[in-house]
Amino acid sequence: MIKEYETKLGSVKIETEKTIIFEYGIPGFEDLKQFVLLEPEDTYPIMWLASLEDKKVAFPVTFPQLIRNDYQFALPQDLTEYLELEKPEDAIILSILTIPEKEDEITINLAAPIIISQKNHKGVQYLIENEEYKIRHLLKEELERSNAILSVQKDGE
């Protein structure tokens, strides 16, 4: 079934099975449970996790591995079961961006990724217990870091 919603990005038609349910909300937005992942071609790989209940709420998100090529963490068993994740491909992992006026001040939240199950369409924001990952990493610095890692790997070949 297709339903029309008003979002921060305008009016969108969404197949109801594409609705992502955050049963526990997202920290700071616990009352909002229904979201959709919008992928505008003109901003991809920046996408938008848009609330279907409050048209003023949408988070810019991207794949953290595109920014930090060695990004990894382990999910606890209870969360893996809740999301019905049997293999890594069952999950979509996203990080929230903060996009200020100055492009070189864009930050990415690597400490609390959004995990969406492709099997049951449930989503959670998970706080990683790893001091290496912070809530605000400068995007520019993370890209430079990843490029340095890649060039060291190429030199080693």
Short mmCIF file of N, CA and C in Angstrom, two decimals:
data_model
loop_
_atom_site.label_atom_id
_atom_site.label_comp_id
_atom_site.label_asym_id
_atom_site.label_seq_id
_atom_site.Cartn_x
_atom_site.Cartn_y
_atom_site.Cartn_z
N MET A 1 0.83 -1.18 0.00
CA MET A 1 0.00 0.00 0.00
C MET A 1 0.89 1.25 0.00
N ILE A 2 0.52 2.23 -0.79
CA ILE A 2 1.27 3.48 -0.88
C ILE A 2 0.50 4.58 -0.17
N LYS A 3 1.25 5.34 0.65
CA LYS A 3 0.65 6.42 1.41
C LYS A 3 1.48 7.68 1.17
N GLU A 4 0.82 8.83 1.21
CA GLU A 4 1.53 10.10 1.01
C GLU A 4 1.78 10.76 2.36
N TYR A 5 3.00 11.27 2.53
CA TYR A 5 3.39 11.92 3.78
C TYR A 5 4.03 13.26 3.46
N GLU A 6 3.89 14.18 4.41
CA GLU A 6 4.62 15.45 4.34
C GLU A 6 5.87 15.28 5.21
N THR A 7 7.02 15.54 4.62
CA THR A 7 8.29 15.44 5.35
C THR A 7 9.05 16.75 5.21
N LYS A 8 10.16 16.83 5.89
CA LYS A 8 11.02 18.00 5.81
C LYS A 8 11.50 18.22 4.37
N LEU A 9 11.51 17.15 3.58
CA LEU A 9 11.95 17.24 2.19
C LEU A 9 10.78 17.41 1.22
N GLY A 10 9.60 17.64 1.76
CA GLY A 10 8.42 17.81 0.93
C GLY A 10 7.51 16.60 0.99
N SER A 11 6.55 16.58 0.08
CA SER A 11 5.58 15.50 0.02
C SER A 11 6.21 14.28 -0.65
N VAL A 12 6.07 13.11 -0.01
CA VAL A 12 6.62 11.87 -0.57
C VAL A 12 5.57 10.77 -0.50
N LYS A 13 5.61 9.91 -1.51
CA LYS A 13 4.74 8.73 -1.52
C LYS A 13 5.61 7.54 -1.11
N ILE A 14 5.17 6.84 -0.09
CA ILE A 14 5.95 5.76 0.50
C ILE A 14 5.14 4.47 0.53
N GLU A 15 5.78 3.38 0.12
CA GLU A 15 5.16 2.07 0.30
C GLU A 15 5.21 1.78 1.79
N THR A 16 4.08 1.40 2.37
CA THR A 16 4.02 1.22 3.82
C THR A 16 5.06 0.23 4.34
N GLU A 17 5.44 -0.77 3.52
CA GLU A 17 6.45 -1.73 3.99
C GLU A 17 7.85 -1.14 4.05
N LYS A 18 8.04 0.08 3.52
CA LYS A 18 9.34 0.75 3.60
C LYS A 18 9.46 1.59 4.87
N THR A 19 8.40 1.65 5.66
CA THR A 19 8.44 2.38 6.92
C THR A 19 9.38 1.67 7.88
N ILE A 20 10.24 2.46 8.50
CA ILE A 20 11.18 1.93 9.48
C ILE A 20 10.63 2.28 10.87
N ILE A 21 10.51 1.27 11.71
CA ILE A 21 9.94 1.47 13.04
C ILE A 21 11.06 1.51 14.09
N PHE A 22 11.13 2.63 14.79
CA PHE A 22 12.03 2.79 15.92
C PHE A 22 11.15 2.69 17.17
N GLU A 23 10.97 1.46 17.66
CA GLU A 23 10.06 1.24 18.79
C GLU A 23 10.44 2.09 20.00
N TYR A 24 11.73 2.34 20.17
CA TYR A 24 12.21 3.10 21.32
C TYR A 24 12.56 4.53 20.94
N GLY A 25 12.23 4.92 19.73
CA GLY A 25 12.55 6.25 19.25
C GLY A 25 14.04 6.39 19.01
N ILE A 26 14.44 7.61 18.75
CA ILE A 26 15.85 7.98 18.59
C ILE A 26 16.13 8.95 19.73
N PRO A 27 17.27 8.81 20.42
CA PRO A 27 17.53 9.71 21.55
C PRO A 27 17.27 11.18 21.20
N GLY A 28 16.46 11.80 22.05
CA GLY A 28 16.04 13.17 21.83
C GLY A 28 14.73 13.27 21.06
N PHE A 29 14.33 12.16 20.44
CA PHE A 29 13.10 12.11 19.64
C PHE A 29 12.35 10.81 19.95
N GLU A 30 12.29 10.47 21.22
CA GLU A 30 11.70 9.20 21.65
C GLU A 30 10.24 9.04 21.27
N ASP A 31 9.51 10.14 21.09
CA ASP A 31 8.09 10.06 20.74
C ASP A 31 7.86 9.71 19.27
N LEU A 32 8.88 9.86 18.45
CA LEU A 32 8.74 9.58 17.02
C LEU A 32 9.17 8.16 16.75
N LYS A 33 8.29 7.38 16.15
CA LYS A 33 8.55 5.95 15.95
C LYS A 33 8.66 5.55 14.48
N GLN A 34 8.03 6.31 13.58
CA GLN A 34 7.98 5.91 12.17
C GLN A 34 8.84 6.84 11.31
N PHE A 35 9.76 6.22 10.58
CA PHE A 35 10.68 6.97 9.73
C PHE A 35 10.75 6.30 8.36
N VAL A 36 11.34 7.01 7.43
CA VAL A 36 11.61 6.46 6.10
C VAL A 36 12.99 6.97 5.68
N LEU A 37 13.69 6.16 4.93
CA LEU A 37 15.00 6.56 4.42
C LEU A 37 14.79 7.09 3.00
N LEU A 38 15.04 8.39 2.84
CA LEU A 38 14.89 9.03 1.53
C LEU A 38 16.27 9.18 0.91
N GLU A 39 16.38 8.87 -0.37
CA GLU A 39 17.67 8.88 -1.06
C GLU A 39 17.62 9.79 -2.28
N PRO A 40 17.59 11.12 -2.06
CA PRO A 40 17.54 12.03 -3.21
C PRO A 40 18.81 11.89 -4.06
N GLU A 41 18.62 11.78 -5.37
CA GLU A 41 19.77 11.61 -6.27
C GLU A 41 20.75 12.77 -6.19
N ASP A 42 20.24 13.98 -5.96
CA ASP A 42 21.11 15.15 -5.97
C ASP A 42 21.99 15.28 -4.73
N THR A 43 21.71 14.52 -3.67
CA THR A 43 22.55 14.59 -2.47
C THR A 43 23.24 13.28 -2.13
N TYR A 44 22.91 12.20 -2.86
CA TYR A 44 23.48 10.88 -2.56
C TYR A 44 25.01 10.95 -2.64
N PRO A 45 25.78 10.41 -1.71
CA PRO A 45 25.43 9.42 -0.70
C PRO A 45 24.89 9.98 0.62
N ILE A 46 24.57 11.28 0.63
CA ILE A 46 23.87 11.81 1.80
C ILE A 46 22.39 11.54 1.59
N MET A 47 21.81 10.81 2.55
CA MET A 47 20.39 10.47 2.50
C MET A 47 19.71 11.16 3.68
N TRP A 48 18.43 10.95 3.83
CA TRP A 48 17.67 11.58 4.90
C TRP A 48 16.80 10.54 5.60
N LEU A 49 16.95 10.45 6.91
CA LEU A 49 16.08 9.62 7.73
C LEU A 49 14.98 10.56 8.21
N ALA A 50 13.83 10.49 7.54
CA ALA A 50 12.76 11.46 7.76
C ALA A 50 11.63 10.87 8.59
N SER A 51 11.18 11.64 9.56
CA SER A 51 10.05 11.24 10.38
C SER A 51 8.77 11.29 9.55
N LEU A 52 7.92 10.29 9.74
CA LEU A 52 6.61 10.29 9.09
C LEU A 52 5.55 10.87 10.03
N GLU A 53 5.97 11.24 11.24
CA GLU A 53 5.03 11.77 12.23
C GLU A 53 5.24 13.25 12.51
N ASP A 54 6.41 13.78 12.20
CA ASP A 54 6.71 15.20 12.41
C ASP A 54 7.48 15.69 11.20
N LYS A 55 6.81 16.47 10.36
CA LYS A 55 7.42 16.88 9.09
C LYS A 55 8.62 17.81 9.26
N LYS A 56 8.89 18.25 10.47
CA LYS A 56 10.05 19.11 10.71
C LYS A 56 11.31 18.31 11.01
N VAL A 57 11.18 16.99 11.20
CA VAL A 57 12.31 16.17 11.64
C VAL A 57 12.82 15.27 10.52
N ALA A 58 14.09 15.48 10.16
CA ALA A 58 14.78 14.61 9.21
C ALA A 58 16.27 14.74 9.49
N PHE A 59 16.93 13.61 9.56
CA PHE A 59 18.36 13.58 9.86
C PHE A 59 19.16 13.28 8.60
N PRO A 60 20.16 14.11 8.28
CA PRO A 60 21.04 13.73 7.18
C PRO A 60 21.92 12.57 7.63
N VAL A 61 21.99 11.53 6.82
CA VAL A 61 22.74 10.32 7.17
C VAL A 61 23.57 9.86 5.97
N THR A 62 24.59 9.07 6.27
CA THR A 62 25.38 8.45 5.21
C THR A 62 25.97 7.15 5.75
N PHE A 63 26.59 6.39 4.86
CA PHE A 63 27.23 5.14 5.26
C PHE A 63 28.59 5.47 5.88
N PRO A 64 28.80 5.12 7.15
CA PRO A 64 30.06 5.49 7.81
C PRO A 64 31.29 4.89 7.14
N GLN A 65 31.16 3.73 6.51
CA GLN A 65 32.31 3.11 5.85
C GLN A 65 32.79 3.92 4.65
N LEU A 66 31.95 4.78 4.09
CA LEU A 66 32.39 5.66 3.01
C LEU A 66 33.32 6.75 3.53
N ILE A 67 33.16 7.09 4.79
CA ILE A 67 33.93 8.17 5.40
C ILE A 67 35.16 7.62 6.12
N ARG A 68 34.95 6.54 6.84
CA ARG A 68 36.04 5.91 7.61
C ARG A 68 36.10 4.45 7.18
N ASN A 69 37.07 4.13 6.32
CA ASN A 69 37.09 2.81 5.69
C ASN A 69 37.37 1.66 6.65
N ASP A 70 37.85 1.93 7.86
CA ASP A 70 38.10 0.85 8.82
C ASP A 70 37.06 0.85 9.95
N TYR A 71 35.92 1.46 9.72
CA TYR A 71 34.85 1.55 10.72
C TYR A 71 34.24 0.17 10.96
N GLN A 72 34.25 -0.26 12.21
CA GLN A 72 33.62 -1.54 12.55
C GLN A 72 33.30 -1.59 14.03
N PHE A 73 32.34 -2.42 14.37
CA PHE A 73 31.94 -2.64 15.76
C PHE A 73 31.13 -3.92 15.80
N ALA A 74 30.96 -4.43 17.00
CA ALA A 74 30.16 -5.65 17.18
C ALA A 74 28.86 -5.28 17.89
N LEU A 75 27.78 -5.86 17.41
CA LEU A 75 26.48 -5.66 18.05
C LEU A 75 26.27 -6.72 19.12
N PRO A 76 25.66 -6.34 20.24
CA PRO A 76 25.35 -7.36 21.24
C PRO A 76 24.31 -8.34 20.71
N GLN A 77 24.33 -9.54 21.25
CA GLN A 77 23.45 -10.62 20.79
C GLN A 77 21.97 -10.25 20.87
N ASP A 78 21.55 -9.58 21.96
CA ASP A 78 20.13 -9.24 22.10
C ASP A 78 19.67 -8.27 21.01
N LEU A 79 20.54 -7.36 20.61
CA LEU A 79 20.20 -6.42 19.55
C LEU A 79 20.17 -7.13 18.19
N THR A 80 21.10 -8.03 17.97
CA THR A 80 21.12 -8.83 16.74
C THR A 80 19.83 -9.64 16.61
N GLU A 81 19.38 -10.22 17.71
CA GLU A 81 18.13 -11.00 17.70
C GLU A 81 16.91 -10.10 17.49
N TYR A 82 16.89 -8.96 18.18
CA TYR A 82 15.77 -8.01 18.05
C TYR A 82 15.59 -7.56 16.59
N LEU A 83 16.72 -7.30 15.92
CA LEU A 83 16.69 -6.84 14.54
C LEU A 83 16.61 -7.99 13.53
N GLU A 84 16.68 -9.25 14.04
CA GLU A 84 16.64 -10.46 13.20
C GLU A 84 17.76 -10.47 12.16
N LEU A 85 18.97 -10.11 12.62
CA LEU A 85 20.13 -10.07 11.73
C LEU A 85 20.83 -11.42 11.75
N GLU A 86 20.83 -12.07 10.61
CA GLU A 86 21.51 -13.37 10.50
C GLU A 86 22.87 -13.23 9.84
N LYS A 87 23.02 -12.19 8.99
CA LYS A 87 24.29 -11.94 8.33
C LYS A 87 24.45 -10.42 8.19
N PRO A 88 25.68 -9.95 8.01
CA PRO A 88 25.91 -8.49 7.95
C PRO A 88 25.05 -7.77 6.92
N GLU A 89 24.78 -8.41 5.80
CA GLU A 89 23.99 -7.77 4.73
C GLU A 89 22.54 -7.49 5.15
N ASP A 90 22.10 -8.09 6.24
CA ASP A 90 20.73 -7.86 6.72
C ASP A 90 20.56 -6.47 7.33
N ALA A 91 21.68 -5.80 7.63
CA ALA A 91 21.63 -4.51 8.31
C ALA A 91 22.09 -3.38 7.40
N ILE A 92 21.42 -2.25 7.53
CA ILE A 92 21.88 -1.00 6.93
C ILE A 92 22.45 -0.20 8.09
N ILE A 93 23.69 0.22 7.96
CA ILE A 93 24.33 0.98 9.03
C ILE A 93 24.58 2.39 8.52
N LEU A 94 24.06 3.37 9.26
CA LEU A 94 24.15 4.77 8.87
C LEU A 94 24.68 5.60 10.03
N SER A 95 25.28 6.72 9.70
CA SER A 95 25.72 7.68 10.70
C SER A 95 25.04 9.01 10.42
N ILE A 96 24.67 9.69 11.49
CA ILE A 96 24.03 11.00 11.37
C ILE A 96 25.11 12.07 11.15
N LEU A 97 24.82 12.96 10.22
CA LEU A 97 25.71 14.09 9.93
C LEU A 97 25.15 15.36 10.55
N THR A 98 26.04 16.28 10.88
CA THR A 98 25.65 17.63 11.25
C THR A 98 26.21 18.51 10.16
N ILE A 99 25.33 19.25 9.49
CA ILE A 99 25.75 20.04 8.34
C ILE A 99 25.53 21.52 8.63
N PRO A 100 26.59 22.21 9.10
CA PRO A 100 26.49 23.65 9.34
C PRO A 100 26.69 24.44 8.05
N GLU A 101 26.71 25.76 8.16
CA GLU A 101 26.91 26.61 6.99
C GLU A 101 28.24 26.34 6.29
N LYS A 102 29.31 26.23 7.06
CA LYS A 102 30.64 26.01 6.48
C LYS A 102 30.85 24.53 6.19
N GLU A 103 31.13 24.22 4.94
CA GLU A 103 31.27 22.83 4.51
C GLU A 103 32.38 22.09 5.25
N ASP A 104 33.46 22.80 5.60
CA ASP A 104 34.58 22.12 6.27
C ASP A 104 34.32 21.88 7.76
N GLU A 105 33.12 22.24 8.23
CA GLU A 105 32.75 21.98 9.63
C GLU A 105 31.71 20.87 9.76
N ILE A 106 31.42 20.15 8.67
CA ILE A 106 30.48 19.03 8.71
C ILE A 106 31.06 17.95 9.62
N THR A 107 30.21 17.41 10.49
CA THR A 107 30.66 16.33 11.38
C THR A 107 29.81 15.08 11.15
N ILE A 108 30.40 13.95 11.55
CA ILE A 108 29.72 12.66 11.46
C ILE A 108 29.76 12.01 12.84
N ASN A 109 28.65 11.41 13.23
CA ASN A 109 28.54 10.72 14.51
C ASN A 109 28.91 9.25 14.30
N LEU A 110 30.13 8.88 14.73
CA LEU A 110 30.57 7.50 14.61
C LEU A 110 30.30 6.71 15.89
N ALA A 111 29.94 7.39 16.96
CA ALA A 111 29.73 6.73 18.26
C ALA A 111 28.35 6.11 18.38
N ALA A 112 27.39 6.60 17.62
CA ALA A 112 26.01 6.12 17.78
C ALA A 112 25.37 5.90 16.41
N PRO A 113 25.74 4.82 15.73
CA PRO A 113 25.17 4.56 14.41
C PRO A 113 23.69 4.18 14.47
N ILE A 114 23.02 4.44 13.37
CA ILE A 114 21.65 3.99 13.18
C ILE A 114 21.74 2.62 12.50
N ILE A 115 21.07 1.63 13.06
CA ILE A 115 21.09 0.29 12.47
C ILE A 115 19.65 -0.05 12.09
N ILE A 116 19.48 -0.39 10.81
CA ILE A 116 18.15 -0.70 10.29
C ILE A 116 18.17 -2.13 9.76
N SER A 117 17.22 -2.91 10.20
CA SER A 117 17.10 -4.29 9.73
C SER A 117 16.35 -4.30 8.40
N GLN A 118 16.94 -4.95 7.41
CA GLN A 118 16.25 -5.11 6.13
C GLN A 118 15.25 -6.25 6.20
N LYS A 119 15.31 -7.03 7.28
CA LYS A 119 14.39 -8.17 7.42
C LYS A 119 13.07 -7.75 8.06
N ASN A 120 13.14 -7.01 9.19
CA ASN A 120 11.89 -6.68 9.90
C ASN A 120 11.60 -5.17 9.93
N HIS A 121 12.44 -4.37 9.27
CA HIS A 121 12.26 -2.92 9.16
C HIS A 121 12.21 -2.21 10.51
N LYS A 122 12.91 -2.78 11.49
CA LYS A 122 13.06 -2.11 12.76
C LYS A 122 14.38 -1.36 12.75
N GLY A 123 14.42 -0.26 13.49
CA GLY A 123 15.64 0.52 13.56
C GLY A 123 15.98 0.86 15.00
N VAL A 124 17.27 1.05 15.26
CA VAL A 124 17.74 1.48 16.57
C VAL A 124 18.93 2.40 16.37
N GLN A 125 19.16 3.25 17.34
CA GLN A 125 20.43 3.96 17.40
C GLN A 125 21.21 3.32 18.53
N TYR A 126 22.39 2.81 18.18
CA TYR A 126 23.19 2.03 19.11
C TYR A 126 24.42 2.82 19.52
N LEU A 127 24.65 2.95 20.83
CA LEU A 127 25.82 3.65 21.35
C LEU A 127 26.97 2.66 21.49
N ILE A 128 28.00 2.85 20.68
CA ILE A 128 29.17 1.97 20.69
C ILE A 128 30.06 2.32 21.88
N GLU A 129 30.48 1.30 22.61
CA GLU A 129 31.39 1.53 23.72
C GLU A 129 32.83 1.37 23.23
N ASN A 130 33.32 2.43 22.56
CA ASN A 130 34.65 2.45 22.01
C ASN A 130 35.12 3.90 22.03
N GLU A 131 36.15 4.18 22.81
CA GLU A 131 36.61 5.57 22.96
C GLU A 131 37.11 6.17 21.66
N GLU A 132 37.41 5.35 20.67
CA GLU A 132 37.91 5.84 19.39
C GLU A 132 36.82 6.57 18.61
N TYR A 133 35.57 6.17 18.83
CA TYR A 133 34.46 6.77 18.10
C TYR A 133 33.78 7.83 18.96
N LYS A 134 33.66 9.01 18.38
CA LYS A 134 33.05 10.16 19.07
C LYS A 134 31.73 10.53 18.38
N ILE A 135 30.97 11.36 19.06
CA ILE A 135 29.70 11.83 18.50
C ILE A 135 29.95 12.82 17.36
N ARG A 136 31.04 13.57 17.45
CA ARG A 136 31.37 14.55 16.40
C ARG A 136 32.80 14.38 15.91
N HIS A 137 32.92 13.79 14.74
CA HIS A 137 34.20 13.71 14.03
C HIS A 137 34.08 14.66 12.84
N LEU A 138 35.10 15.48 12.62
CA LEU A 138 35.08 16.32 11.42
C LEU A 138 35.16 15.43 10.19
N LEU A 139 34.21 15.59 9.30
CA LEU A 139 34.13 14.77 8.09
C LEU A 139 35.43 14.89 7.28
N LYS A 140 35.90 16.11 7.14
CA LYS A 140 37.12 16.37 6.36
C LYS A 140 38.30 15.58 6.91
N GLU A 141 38.46 15.58 8.23
CA GLU A 141 39.58 14.86 8.86
C GLU A 141 39.44 13.35 8.69
N GLU A 142 38.22 12.84 8.80
CA GLU A 142 38.01 11.40 8.64
C GLU A 142 38.30 10.95 7.20
N LEU A 143 37.93 11.77 6.23
CA LEU A 143 38.21 11.43 4.84
C LEU A 143 39.72 11.45 4.58
N GLU A 144 40.41 12.44 5.15
CA GLU A 144 41.87 12.50 5.01
C GLU A 144 42.52 11.27 5.65
N ARG A 145 42.02 10.89 6.82
CA ARG A 145 42.55 9.72 7.52
C ARG A 145 42.37 8.45 6.68
N SER A 146 41.17 8.27 6.12
CA SER A 146 40.91 7.09 5.30
C SER A 146 41.77 7.07 4.05
N ASN A 147 41.95 8.24 3.44
CA ASN A 147 42.81 8.32 2.25
C ASN A 147 44.24 7.96 2.59
N ALA A 148 44.73 8.37 3.76
CA ALA A 148 46.09 8.03 4.20
C ALA A 148 46.22 6.52 4.38
N ILE A 149 45.21 5.89 4.97
CA ILE A 149 45.23 4.44 5.16
C ILE A 149 45.29 3.74 3.79
N LEU A 150 44.46 4.21 2.87
CA LEU A 150 44.44 3.60 1.53
C LEU A 150 45.77 3.77 0.81
N SER A 151 46.41 4.92 0.94
CA SER A 151 47.68 5.12 0.24
C SER A 151 48.77 4.27 0.86
N VAL A 152 48.76 4.05 2.18
CA VAL A 152 49.73 3.16 2.83
C VAL A 152 49.52 1.73 2.34
N GLN A 153 48.26 1.32 2.23
CA GLN A 153 47.95 -0.03 1.74
C GLN A 153 48.42 -0.22 0.30
N LYS A 154 48.22 0.81 -0.55
CA LYS A 154 48.67 0.71 -1.94
C LYS A 154 50.20 0.65 -2.03
N ASP A 155 50.87 1.44 -1.18
CA ASP A 155 52.34 1.42 -1.18
C ASP A 155 52.90 0.08 -0.74
N GLY A 156 52.15 -0.61 0.11
CA GLY A 156 52.58 -1.90 0.64
C GLY A 156 52.36 -3.05 -0.32
N GLU A 157 51.65 -2.82 -1.41
CA GLU A 157 51.35 -3.90 -2.36
C GLU A 157 52.55 -4.27 -3.20
#
